[in-house]
Short mmCIF file of C-alpha atoms in Angstrom, two decimals:
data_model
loop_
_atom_site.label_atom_id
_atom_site.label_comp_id
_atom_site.label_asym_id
_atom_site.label_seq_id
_atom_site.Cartn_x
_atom_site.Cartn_y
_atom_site.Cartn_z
CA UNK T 1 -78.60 -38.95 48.69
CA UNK T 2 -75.03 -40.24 49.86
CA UNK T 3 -73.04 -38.01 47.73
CA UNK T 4 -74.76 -34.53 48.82
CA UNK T 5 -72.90 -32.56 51.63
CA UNK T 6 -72.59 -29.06 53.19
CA UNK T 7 -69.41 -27.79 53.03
CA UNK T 8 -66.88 -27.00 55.59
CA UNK T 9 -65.56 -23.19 54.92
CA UNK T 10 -63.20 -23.12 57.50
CA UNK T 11 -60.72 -25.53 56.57
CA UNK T 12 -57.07 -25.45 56.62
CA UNK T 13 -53.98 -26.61 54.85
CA UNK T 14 -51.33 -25.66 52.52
CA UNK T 15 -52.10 -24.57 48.71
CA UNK T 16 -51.66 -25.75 44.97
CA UNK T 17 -53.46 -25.83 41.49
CA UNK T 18 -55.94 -23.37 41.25
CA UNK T 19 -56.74 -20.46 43.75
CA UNK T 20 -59.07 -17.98 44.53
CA UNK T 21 -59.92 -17.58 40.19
CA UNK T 22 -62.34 -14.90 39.13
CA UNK T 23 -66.28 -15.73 38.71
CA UNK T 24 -66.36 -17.90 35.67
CA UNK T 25 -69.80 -18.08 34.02
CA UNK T 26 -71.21 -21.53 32.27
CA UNK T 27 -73.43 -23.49 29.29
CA UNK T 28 -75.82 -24.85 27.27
CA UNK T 29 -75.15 -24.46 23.93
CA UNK T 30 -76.33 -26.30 20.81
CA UNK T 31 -76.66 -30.04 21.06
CA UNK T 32 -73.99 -32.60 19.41
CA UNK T 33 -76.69 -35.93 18.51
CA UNK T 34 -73.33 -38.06 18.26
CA UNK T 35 -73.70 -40.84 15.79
CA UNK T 36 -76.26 -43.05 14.77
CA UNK T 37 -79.24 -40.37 15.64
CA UNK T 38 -81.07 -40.17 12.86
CA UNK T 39 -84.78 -40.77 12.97
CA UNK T 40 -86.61 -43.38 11.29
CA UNK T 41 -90.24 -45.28 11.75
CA UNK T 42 -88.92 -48.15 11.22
CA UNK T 43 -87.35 -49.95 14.37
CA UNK T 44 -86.84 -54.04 14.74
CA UNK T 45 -88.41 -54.20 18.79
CA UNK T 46 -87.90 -57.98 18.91
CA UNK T 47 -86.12 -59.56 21.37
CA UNK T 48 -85.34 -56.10 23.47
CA UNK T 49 -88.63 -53.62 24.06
CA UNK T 50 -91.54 -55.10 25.52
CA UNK T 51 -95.04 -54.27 23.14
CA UNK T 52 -95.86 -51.19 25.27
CA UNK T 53 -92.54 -49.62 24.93
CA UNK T 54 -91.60 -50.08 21.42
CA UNK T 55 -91.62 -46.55 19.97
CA UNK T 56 -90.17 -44.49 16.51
CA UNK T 57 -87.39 -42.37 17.31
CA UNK T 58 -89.30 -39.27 15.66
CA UNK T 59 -92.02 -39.86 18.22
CA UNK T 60 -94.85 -41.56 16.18
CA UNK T 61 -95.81 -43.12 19.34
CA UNK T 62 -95.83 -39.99 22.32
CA UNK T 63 -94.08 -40.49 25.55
CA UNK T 64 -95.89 -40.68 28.62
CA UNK T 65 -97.21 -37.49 30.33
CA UNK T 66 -98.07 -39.11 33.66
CA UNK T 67 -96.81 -37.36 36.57
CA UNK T 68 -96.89 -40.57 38.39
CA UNK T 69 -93.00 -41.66 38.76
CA UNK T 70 -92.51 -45.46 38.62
CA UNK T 71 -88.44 -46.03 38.62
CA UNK T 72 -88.22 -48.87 36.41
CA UNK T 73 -90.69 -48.57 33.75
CA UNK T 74 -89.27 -47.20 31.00
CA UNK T 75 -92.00 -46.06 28.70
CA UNK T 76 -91.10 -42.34 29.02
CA UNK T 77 -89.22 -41.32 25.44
CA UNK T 78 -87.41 -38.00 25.35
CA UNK T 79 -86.61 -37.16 22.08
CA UNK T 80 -84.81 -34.66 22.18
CA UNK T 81 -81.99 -35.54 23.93
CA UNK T 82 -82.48 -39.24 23.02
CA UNK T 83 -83.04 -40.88 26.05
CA UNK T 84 -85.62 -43.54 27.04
CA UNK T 85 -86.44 -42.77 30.92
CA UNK T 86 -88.50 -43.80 33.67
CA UNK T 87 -92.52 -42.80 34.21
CA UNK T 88 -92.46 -39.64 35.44
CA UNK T 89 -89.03 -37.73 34.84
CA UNK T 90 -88.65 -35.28 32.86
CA UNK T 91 -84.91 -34.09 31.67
CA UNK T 92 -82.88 -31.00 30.77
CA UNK T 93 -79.56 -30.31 29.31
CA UNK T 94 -77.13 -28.06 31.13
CA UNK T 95 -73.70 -28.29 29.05
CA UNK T 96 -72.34 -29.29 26.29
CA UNK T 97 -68.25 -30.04 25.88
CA UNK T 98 -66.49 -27.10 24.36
CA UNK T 99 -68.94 -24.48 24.52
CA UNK T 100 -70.18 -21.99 26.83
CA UNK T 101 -72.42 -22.54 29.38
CA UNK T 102 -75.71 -20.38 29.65
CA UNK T 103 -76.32 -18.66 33.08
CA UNK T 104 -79.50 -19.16 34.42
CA UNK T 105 -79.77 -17.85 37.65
CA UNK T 106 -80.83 -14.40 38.06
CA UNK T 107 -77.73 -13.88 40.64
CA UNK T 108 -75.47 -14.23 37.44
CA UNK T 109 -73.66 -11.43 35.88
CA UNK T 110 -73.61 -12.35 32.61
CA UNK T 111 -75.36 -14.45 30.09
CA UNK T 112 -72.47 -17.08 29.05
CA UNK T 113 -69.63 -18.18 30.87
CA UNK T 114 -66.08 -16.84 30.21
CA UNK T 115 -64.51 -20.88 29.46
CA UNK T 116 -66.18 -23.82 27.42
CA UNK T 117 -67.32 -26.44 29.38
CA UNK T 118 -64.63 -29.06 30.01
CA UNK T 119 -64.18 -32.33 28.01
CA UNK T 120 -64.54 -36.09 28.79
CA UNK T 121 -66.79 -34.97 32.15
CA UNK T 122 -66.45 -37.71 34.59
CA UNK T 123 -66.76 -38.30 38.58
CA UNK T 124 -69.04 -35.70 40.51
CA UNK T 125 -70.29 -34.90 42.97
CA UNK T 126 -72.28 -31.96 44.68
CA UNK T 127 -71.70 -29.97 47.95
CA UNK T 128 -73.97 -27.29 49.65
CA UNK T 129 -72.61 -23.33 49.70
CA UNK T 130 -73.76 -20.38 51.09
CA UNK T 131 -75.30 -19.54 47.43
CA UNK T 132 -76.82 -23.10 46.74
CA UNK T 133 -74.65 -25.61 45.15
CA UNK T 134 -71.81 -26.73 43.87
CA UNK T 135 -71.46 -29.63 41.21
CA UNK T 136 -67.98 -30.63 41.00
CA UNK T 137 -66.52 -32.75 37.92
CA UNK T 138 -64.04 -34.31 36.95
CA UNK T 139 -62.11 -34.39 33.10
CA UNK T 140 -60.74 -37.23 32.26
CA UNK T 141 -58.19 -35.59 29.67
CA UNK T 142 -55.04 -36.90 29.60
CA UNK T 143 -51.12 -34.73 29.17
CA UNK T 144 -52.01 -32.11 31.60
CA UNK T 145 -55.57 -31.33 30.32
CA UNK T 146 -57.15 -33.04 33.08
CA UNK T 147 -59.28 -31.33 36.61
CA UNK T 148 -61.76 -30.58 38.60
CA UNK T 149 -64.44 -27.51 37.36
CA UNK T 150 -68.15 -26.46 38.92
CA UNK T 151 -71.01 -25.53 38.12
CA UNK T 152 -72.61 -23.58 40.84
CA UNK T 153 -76.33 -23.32 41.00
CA UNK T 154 -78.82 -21.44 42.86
CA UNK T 155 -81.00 -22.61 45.69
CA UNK T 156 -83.70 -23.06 42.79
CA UNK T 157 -81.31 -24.66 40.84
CA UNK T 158 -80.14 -22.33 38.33
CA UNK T 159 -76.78 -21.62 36.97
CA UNK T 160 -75.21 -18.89 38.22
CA UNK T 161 -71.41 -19.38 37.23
CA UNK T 162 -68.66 -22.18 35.97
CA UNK T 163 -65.15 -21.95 37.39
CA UNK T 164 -61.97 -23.78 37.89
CA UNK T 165 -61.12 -26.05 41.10
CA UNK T 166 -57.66 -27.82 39.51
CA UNK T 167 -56.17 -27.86 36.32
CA UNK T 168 -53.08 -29.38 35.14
CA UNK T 169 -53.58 -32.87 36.71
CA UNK T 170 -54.26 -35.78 34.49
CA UNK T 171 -56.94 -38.12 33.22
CA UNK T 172 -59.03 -37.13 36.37
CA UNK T 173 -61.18 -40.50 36.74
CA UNK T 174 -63.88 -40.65 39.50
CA UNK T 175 -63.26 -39.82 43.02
CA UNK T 176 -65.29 -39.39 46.40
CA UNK T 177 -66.49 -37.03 49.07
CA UNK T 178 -64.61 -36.87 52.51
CA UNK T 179 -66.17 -37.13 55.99
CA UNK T 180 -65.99 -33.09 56.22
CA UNK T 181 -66.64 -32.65 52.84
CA UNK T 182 -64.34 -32.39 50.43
CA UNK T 183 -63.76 -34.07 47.13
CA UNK T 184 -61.02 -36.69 46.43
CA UNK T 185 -60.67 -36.42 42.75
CA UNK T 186 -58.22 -39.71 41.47
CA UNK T 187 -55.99 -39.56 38.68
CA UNK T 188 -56.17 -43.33 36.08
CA UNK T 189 -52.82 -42.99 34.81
CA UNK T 190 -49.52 -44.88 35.70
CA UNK T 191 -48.79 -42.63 38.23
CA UNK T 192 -51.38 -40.71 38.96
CA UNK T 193 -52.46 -39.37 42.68
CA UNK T 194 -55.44 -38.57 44.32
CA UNK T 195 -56.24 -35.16 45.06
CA UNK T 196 -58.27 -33.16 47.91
CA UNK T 197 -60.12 -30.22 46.10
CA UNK T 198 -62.40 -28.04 47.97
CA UNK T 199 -65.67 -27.31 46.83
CA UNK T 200 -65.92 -23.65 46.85
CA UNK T 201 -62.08 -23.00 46.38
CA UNK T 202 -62.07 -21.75 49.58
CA UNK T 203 -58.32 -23.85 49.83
CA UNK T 204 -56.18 -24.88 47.08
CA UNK T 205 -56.48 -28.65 46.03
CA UNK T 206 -53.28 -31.04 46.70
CA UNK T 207 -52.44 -34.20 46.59
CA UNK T 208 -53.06 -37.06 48.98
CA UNK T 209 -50.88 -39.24 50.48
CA UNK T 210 -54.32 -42.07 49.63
CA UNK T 211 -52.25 -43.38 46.20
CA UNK T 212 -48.95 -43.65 47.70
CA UNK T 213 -45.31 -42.31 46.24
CA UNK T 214 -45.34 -44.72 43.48
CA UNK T 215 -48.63 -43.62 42.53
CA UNK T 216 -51.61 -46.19 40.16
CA UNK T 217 -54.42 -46.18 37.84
CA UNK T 218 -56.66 -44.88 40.87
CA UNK T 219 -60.48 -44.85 40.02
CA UNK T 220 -62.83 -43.92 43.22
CA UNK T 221 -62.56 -43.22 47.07
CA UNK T 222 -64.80 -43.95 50.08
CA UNK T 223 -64.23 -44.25 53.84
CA UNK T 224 -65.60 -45.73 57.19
CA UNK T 225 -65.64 -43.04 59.93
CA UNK T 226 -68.04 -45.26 62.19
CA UNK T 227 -64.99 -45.19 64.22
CA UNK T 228 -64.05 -41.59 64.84
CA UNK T 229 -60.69 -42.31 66.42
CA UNK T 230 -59.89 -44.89 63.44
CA UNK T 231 -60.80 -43.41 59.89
CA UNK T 232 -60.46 -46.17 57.37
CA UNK T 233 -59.80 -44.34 53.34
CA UNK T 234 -60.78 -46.83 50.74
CA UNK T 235 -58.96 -46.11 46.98
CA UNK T 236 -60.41 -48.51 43.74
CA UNK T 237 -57.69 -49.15 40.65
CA UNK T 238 -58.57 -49.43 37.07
CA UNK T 239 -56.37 -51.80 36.33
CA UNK T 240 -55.89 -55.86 36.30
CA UNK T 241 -53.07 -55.74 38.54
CA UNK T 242 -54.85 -53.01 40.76
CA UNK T 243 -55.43 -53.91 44.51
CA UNK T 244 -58.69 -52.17 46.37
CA UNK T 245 -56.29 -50.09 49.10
CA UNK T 246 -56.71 -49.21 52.38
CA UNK T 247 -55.53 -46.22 54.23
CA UNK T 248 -55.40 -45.53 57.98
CA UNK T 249 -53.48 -42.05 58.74
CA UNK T 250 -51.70 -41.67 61.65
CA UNK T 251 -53.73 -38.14 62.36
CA UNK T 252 -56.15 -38.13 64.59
CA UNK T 253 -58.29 -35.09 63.23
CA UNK T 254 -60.43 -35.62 60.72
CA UNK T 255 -59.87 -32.66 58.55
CA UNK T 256 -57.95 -31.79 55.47
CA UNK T 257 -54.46 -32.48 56.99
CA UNK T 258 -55.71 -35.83 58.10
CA UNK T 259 -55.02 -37.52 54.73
CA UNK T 260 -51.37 -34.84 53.65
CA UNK T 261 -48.25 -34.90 55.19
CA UNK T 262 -44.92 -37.07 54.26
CA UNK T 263 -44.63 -40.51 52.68
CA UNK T 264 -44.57 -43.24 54.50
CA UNK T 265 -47.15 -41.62 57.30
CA UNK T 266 -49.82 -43.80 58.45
CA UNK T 267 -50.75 -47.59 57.18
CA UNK T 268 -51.48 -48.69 53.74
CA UNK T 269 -53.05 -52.07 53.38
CA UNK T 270 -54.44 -53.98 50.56
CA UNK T 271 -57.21 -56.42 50.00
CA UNK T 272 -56.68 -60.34 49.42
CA UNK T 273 -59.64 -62.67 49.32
CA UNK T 274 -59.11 -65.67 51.04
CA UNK T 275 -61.05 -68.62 50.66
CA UNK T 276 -64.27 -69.41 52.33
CA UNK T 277 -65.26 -65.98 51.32
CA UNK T 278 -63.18 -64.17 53.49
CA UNK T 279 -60.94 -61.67 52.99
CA UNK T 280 -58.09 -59.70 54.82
CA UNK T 281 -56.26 -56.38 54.53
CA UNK T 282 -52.51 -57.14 53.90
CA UNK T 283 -49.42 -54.58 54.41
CA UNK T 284 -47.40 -56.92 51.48
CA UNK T 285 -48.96 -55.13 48.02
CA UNK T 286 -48.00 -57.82 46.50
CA UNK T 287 -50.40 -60.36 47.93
CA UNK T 288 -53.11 -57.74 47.00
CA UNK T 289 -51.88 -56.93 43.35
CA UNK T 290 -52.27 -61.41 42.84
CA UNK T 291 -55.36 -61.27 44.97
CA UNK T 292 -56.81 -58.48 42.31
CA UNK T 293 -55.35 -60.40 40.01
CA UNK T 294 -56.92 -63.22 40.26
CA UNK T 295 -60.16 -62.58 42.15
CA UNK T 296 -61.45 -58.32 41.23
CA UNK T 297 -59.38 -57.07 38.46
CA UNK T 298 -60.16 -53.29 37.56
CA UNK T 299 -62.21 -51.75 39.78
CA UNK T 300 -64.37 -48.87 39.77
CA UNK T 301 -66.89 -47.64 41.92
CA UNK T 302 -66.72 -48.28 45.82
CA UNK T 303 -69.21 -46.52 48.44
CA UNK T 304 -70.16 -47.75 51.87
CA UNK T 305 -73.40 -47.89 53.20
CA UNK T 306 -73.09 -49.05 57.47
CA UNK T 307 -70.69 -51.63 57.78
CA UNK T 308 -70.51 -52.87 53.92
CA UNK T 309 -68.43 -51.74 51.89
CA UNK T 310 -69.19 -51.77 47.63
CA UNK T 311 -67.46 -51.72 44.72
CA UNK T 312 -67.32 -53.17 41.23
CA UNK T 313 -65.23 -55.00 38.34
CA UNK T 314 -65.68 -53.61 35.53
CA UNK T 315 -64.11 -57.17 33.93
CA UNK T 316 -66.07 -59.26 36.28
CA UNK T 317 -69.25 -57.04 35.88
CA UNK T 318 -69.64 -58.08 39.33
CA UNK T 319 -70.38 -56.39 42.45
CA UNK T 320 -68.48 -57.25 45.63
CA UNK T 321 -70.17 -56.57 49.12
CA UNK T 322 -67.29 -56.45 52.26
CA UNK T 323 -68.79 -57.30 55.31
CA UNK T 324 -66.09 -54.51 57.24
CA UNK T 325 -67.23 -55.65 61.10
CA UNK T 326 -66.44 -59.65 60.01
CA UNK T 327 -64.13 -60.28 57.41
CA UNK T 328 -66.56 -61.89 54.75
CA UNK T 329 -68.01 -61.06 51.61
CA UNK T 330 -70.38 -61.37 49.04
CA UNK T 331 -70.65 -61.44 44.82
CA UNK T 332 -73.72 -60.50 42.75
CA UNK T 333 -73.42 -60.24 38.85
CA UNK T 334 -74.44 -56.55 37.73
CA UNK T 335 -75.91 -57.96 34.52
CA UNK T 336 -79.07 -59.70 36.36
CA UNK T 337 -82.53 -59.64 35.28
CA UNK T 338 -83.79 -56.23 35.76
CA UNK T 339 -87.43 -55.35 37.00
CA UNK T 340 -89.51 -53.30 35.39
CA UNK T 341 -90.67 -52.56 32.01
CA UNK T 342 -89.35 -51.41 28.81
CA UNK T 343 -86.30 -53.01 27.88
CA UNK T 344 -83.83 -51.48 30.06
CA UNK T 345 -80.48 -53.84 29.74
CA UNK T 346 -77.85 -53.05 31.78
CA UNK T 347 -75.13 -55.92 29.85
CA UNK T 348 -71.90 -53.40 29.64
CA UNK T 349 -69.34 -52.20 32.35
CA UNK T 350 -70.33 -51.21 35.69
CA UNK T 351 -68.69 -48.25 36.40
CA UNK T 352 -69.29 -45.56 39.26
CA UNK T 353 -71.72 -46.55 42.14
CA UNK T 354 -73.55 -44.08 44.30
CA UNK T 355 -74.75 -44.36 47.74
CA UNK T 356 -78.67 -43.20 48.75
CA UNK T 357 -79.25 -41.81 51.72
CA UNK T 358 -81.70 -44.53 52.03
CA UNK T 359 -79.23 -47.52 51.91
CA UNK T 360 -80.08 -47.83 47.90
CA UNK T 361 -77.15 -47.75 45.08
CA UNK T 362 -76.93 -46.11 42.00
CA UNK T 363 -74.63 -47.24 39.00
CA UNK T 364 -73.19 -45.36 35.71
CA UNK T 365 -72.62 -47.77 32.72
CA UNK T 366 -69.60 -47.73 30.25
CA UNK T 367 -70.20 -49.47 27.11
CA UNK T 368 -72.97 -50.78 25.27
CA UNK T 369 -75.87 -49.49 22.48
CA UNK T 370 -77.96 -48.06 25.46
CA UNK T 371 -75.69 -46.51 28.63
CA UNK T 372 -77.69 -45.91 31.29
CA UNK T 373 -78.27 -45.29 35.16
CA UNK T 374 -79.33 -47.99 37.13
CA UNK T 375 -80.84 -48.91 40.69
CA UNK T 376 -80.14 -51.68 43.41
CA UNK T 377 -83.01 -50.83 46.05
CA UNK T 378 -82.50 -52.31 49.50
CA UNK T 379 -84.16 -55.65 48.98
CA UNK T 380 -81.22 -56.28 46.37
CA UNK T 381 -83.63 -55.76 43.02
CA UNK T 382 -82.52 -54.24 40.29
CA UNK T 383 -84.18 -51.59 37.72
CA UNK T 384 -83.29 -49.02 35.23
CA UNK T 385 -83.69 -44.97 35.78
CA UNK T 386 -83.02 -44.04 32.27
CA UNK T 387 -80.63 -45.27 29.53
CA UNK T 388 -79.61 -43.75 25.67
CA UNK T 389 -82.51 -44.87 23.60
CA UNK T 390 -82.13 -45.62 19.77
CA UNK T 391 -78.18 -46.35 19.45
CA UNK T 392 -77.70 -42.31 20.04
CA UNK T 393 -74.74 -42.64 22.78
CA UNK T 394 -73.77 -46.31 21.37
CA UNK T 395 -70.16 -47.18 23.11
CA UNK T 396 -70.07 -43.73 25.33
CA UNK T 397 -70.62 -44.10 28.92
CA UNK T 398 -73.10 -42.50 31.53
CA UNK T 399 -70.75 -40.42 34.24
CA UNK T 400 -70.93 -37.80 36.83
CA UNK T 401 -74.21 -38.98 38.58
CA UNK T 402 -74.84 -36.57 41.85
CA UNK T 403 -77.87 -35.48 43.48
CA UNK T 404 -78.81 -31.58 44.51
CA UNK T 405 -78.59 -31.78 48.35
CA UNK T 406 -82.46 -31.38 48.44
CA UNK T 407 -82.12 -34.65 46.61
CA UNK T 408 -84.90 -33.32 43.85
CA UNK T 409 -82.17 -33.40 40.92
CA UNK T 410 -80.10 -35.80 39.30
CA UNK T 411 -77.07 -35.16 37.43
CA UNK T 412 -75.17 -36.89 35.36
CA UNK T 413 -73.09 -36.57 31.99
CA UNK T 414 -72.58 -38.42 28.45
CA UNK T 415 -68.86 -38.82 28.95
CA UNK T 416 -67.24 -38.95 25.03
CA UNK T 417 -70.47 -37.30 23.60
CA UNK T 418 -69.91 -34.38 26.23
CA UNK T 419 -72.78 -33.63 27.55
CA UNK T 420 -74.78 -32.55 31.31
CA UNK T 421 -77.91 -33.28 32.11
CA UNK T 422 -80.17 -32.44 34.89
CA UNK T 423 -83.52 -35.21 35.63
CA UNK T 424 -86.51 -34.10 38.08
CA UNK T 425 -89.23 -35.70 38.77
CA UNK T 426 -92.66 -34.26 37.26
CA UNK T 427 -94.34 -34.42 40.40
CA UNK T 428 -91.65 -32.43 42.24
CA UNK T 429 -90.73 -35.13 45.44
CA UNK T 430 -87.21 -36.26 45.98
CA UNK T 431 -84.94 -38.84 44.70
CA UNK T 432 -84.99 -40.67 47.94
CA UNK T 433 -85.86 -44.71 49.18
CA UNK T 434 -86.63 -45.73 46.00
CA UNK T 435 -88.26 -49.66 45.46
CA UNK T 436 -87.81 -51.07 41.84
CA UNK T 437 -91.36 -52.21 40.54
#
């Protein structure tokens, strides 16, 4: 999947935030069921479950134990963790906010790790290492309390420690992986910055020069390296008045120092729609911050798949396609019909949006009774993974979806509940070229 790299251990560059900590080890931990969890038989199904799928919370009517996985139809109930998920997954909790995470991995040295696991978990992604993998994530806490932390796992997929990338930033939102894999984790505050954080702290994390000196509300990062001797950097903004920006350094290597140096180095540009459906990249931030304005206020996830370019209003709930080789673009509403069966509804925010490997996207949702994690195959359908079943994560948000790099696991987090999970399939194969049904 798009968001799974091996890492570069060789890089260079100067050094802030966090450096060269001791091990840290990590989670699980007793589960926090959040409001509105509490099992009845009786439950109103008109109007949103289909007859097969209508189930009691206390499991009166059994999930599916079919190790046949059909993305889309939703008739597989997990109980425990209160989630109503595709035929064919089955689901695992890793970490829960505040307490310590429990090592799995026989390469650990201890049984817990030394910290709690961080609070309001956002943006991930995950990177290959020497030992496995690492699962960087962001926390969106605000004053200082913000960062970048990982879980490293096993190459079976077992927890061997949790440790520090950066702390002390702020409100650390969702982010992106660079072409020689790093992660660009993006501050949402007034004047917040995006940072470069290597995934096995190999180099201290610093900031970019991607959100400027007067810094923004920045949200998620992508980039176009079709072009070797051109790298385009592509930075969302949560905000109305946010333009999508884009950044061409004047380096020519494309390594860490590519995107650091002094203000004012290389060319920022911002997007304007134009009529016709057409767009342009403007130097005048101005003309962007109307164009936003007026056309893609607040946007969130962006990833680029070939010569398109995607990313999302969360205000619009609309999906914007930029056709990069000729100027034009496209719209689709995120809150169309979804295939499938068993009620999944995806009416609430669109919020991060991951690239497959296979030229399918993934989406988080913020809002809503039932957050959830959504596909867009390539034909352009749309179907649901898995979403919070029975009200249990009601007005929380799905975050932090990654994939292993031997694309067999899923990650992603409850965001204000505080919670990691891990989803396999049951009959072992990979998350890849998946076809709603």
């Amino acid at each position: 999947t798009g968001n799974t790299f091996t890492n570069n251990e060789g890089l260079s560059g100067p050094a802030v935030a966090v450096n060269n900590q001791s091990p840290r080890r990590w989670v699980n931990g007793g589960g926090n069921t959040g409001s509105g969890n509490t099992a009845t038989n009786s439950i109103d199904c008109d109007g949103f479950y289909d007859s097969t799928s209508c189930h009691s919370f206390d499991g009166s009517t059994p999930s599916t134990g079919s190790l046949d996985f059909v993305v889309g139809k939703l008739n597989n109930i997990d109980n425990t963790h209160g989630f109503l998920m595709s035929q064919g997954l089955s689901i695992r909790k890793l970490a829960t906010k505040g307490q310590r995470v429990t090592l799995t991995s026989p390469q650990a040295t201890a049984t817990l790790s030394a910290r709690g696991f961080h609070l309001e978990p956002d943006g991930a992604a995950a990177f290959t290492t020497s030992y496995g993998w690492a699962y960087l994530s962001n926390s969106e806490l605000s004053g200082g309390q913000g960062g970048v932390f990982a879980l490293e796992f096993d190459k079976d997929g077992e927890i061997i420690n949790y440790t520090p990338r950066v702390m002390g930033t702020r409100r650390n939102c969702g982010g992106g992986v660079t072409p020689w894999n790093t992660w660009i984790t993006c501050e949402e505050t007034g004047a917040g910055q995006c940072w470069q954080v290597h995934p096995t702290n190999a180099q201290s994390a610093e900031p970019t020069l991607l959100g400027g000196p007067e810094g923004g509300n920045y949200e998620s990062f992508a980039y176009d390296d079709r072009d070797a001797s051109n790298v385009r950097f592509f930075i969302t903004e949560d905000h109305r008045l946010g333009p999508v920006r884009r950044f061409t350094p004047d380096r020519s290597v494309k390594r860490w120092d590519m995107i650091h140096g002094n203000q004012g180095e290389g060319t920022m540009e911002f997007l304007r729609f134009l009529p016709g459906n057409k767009y342009e990249w403007v130097t005048n931030k101005q003309q962007g911050i109307d164009s936003a304005s007026n056309n893609y206020p607040a946007t969130e996830g962006i990833a680029r798949i070939g010569k398109r370019l995607y990313f999302v209003s969360k205000l619009r709930k609309t999906l914007y396609v930029l056709n990069l080789d000729d100027g034009t673009y496209t719209t689709q509403q995120t809150t169309q019909r979804l295939l499938g069966s068993g009620g999944a509804s995806f009416q609430s925010q669109p919020d991060q949006i991951i690239a497959g490997d296979a030229g399918e996207l993934y989406f988080t949702e913020d809002g809503g009774s039932t957050p959830g994690i959504f596909l867009m195959d390539k034909k352009g359908d749309m179907c649901g993974v898995l979403q919070g079943h029975f009200n249990r994560y009601r007005h929380d948000e799905t975050t932090g979806l990654a994939f292993s790099p031997d694309d067999r696991r899923m990650y992603f987090a409850i965001q204000t509940t505080g919670l990691l999970f891990e989803v396999t399939r049951k009959d072992g194969k990979k998350f890849h070229d998946l076809s709603c049904t």
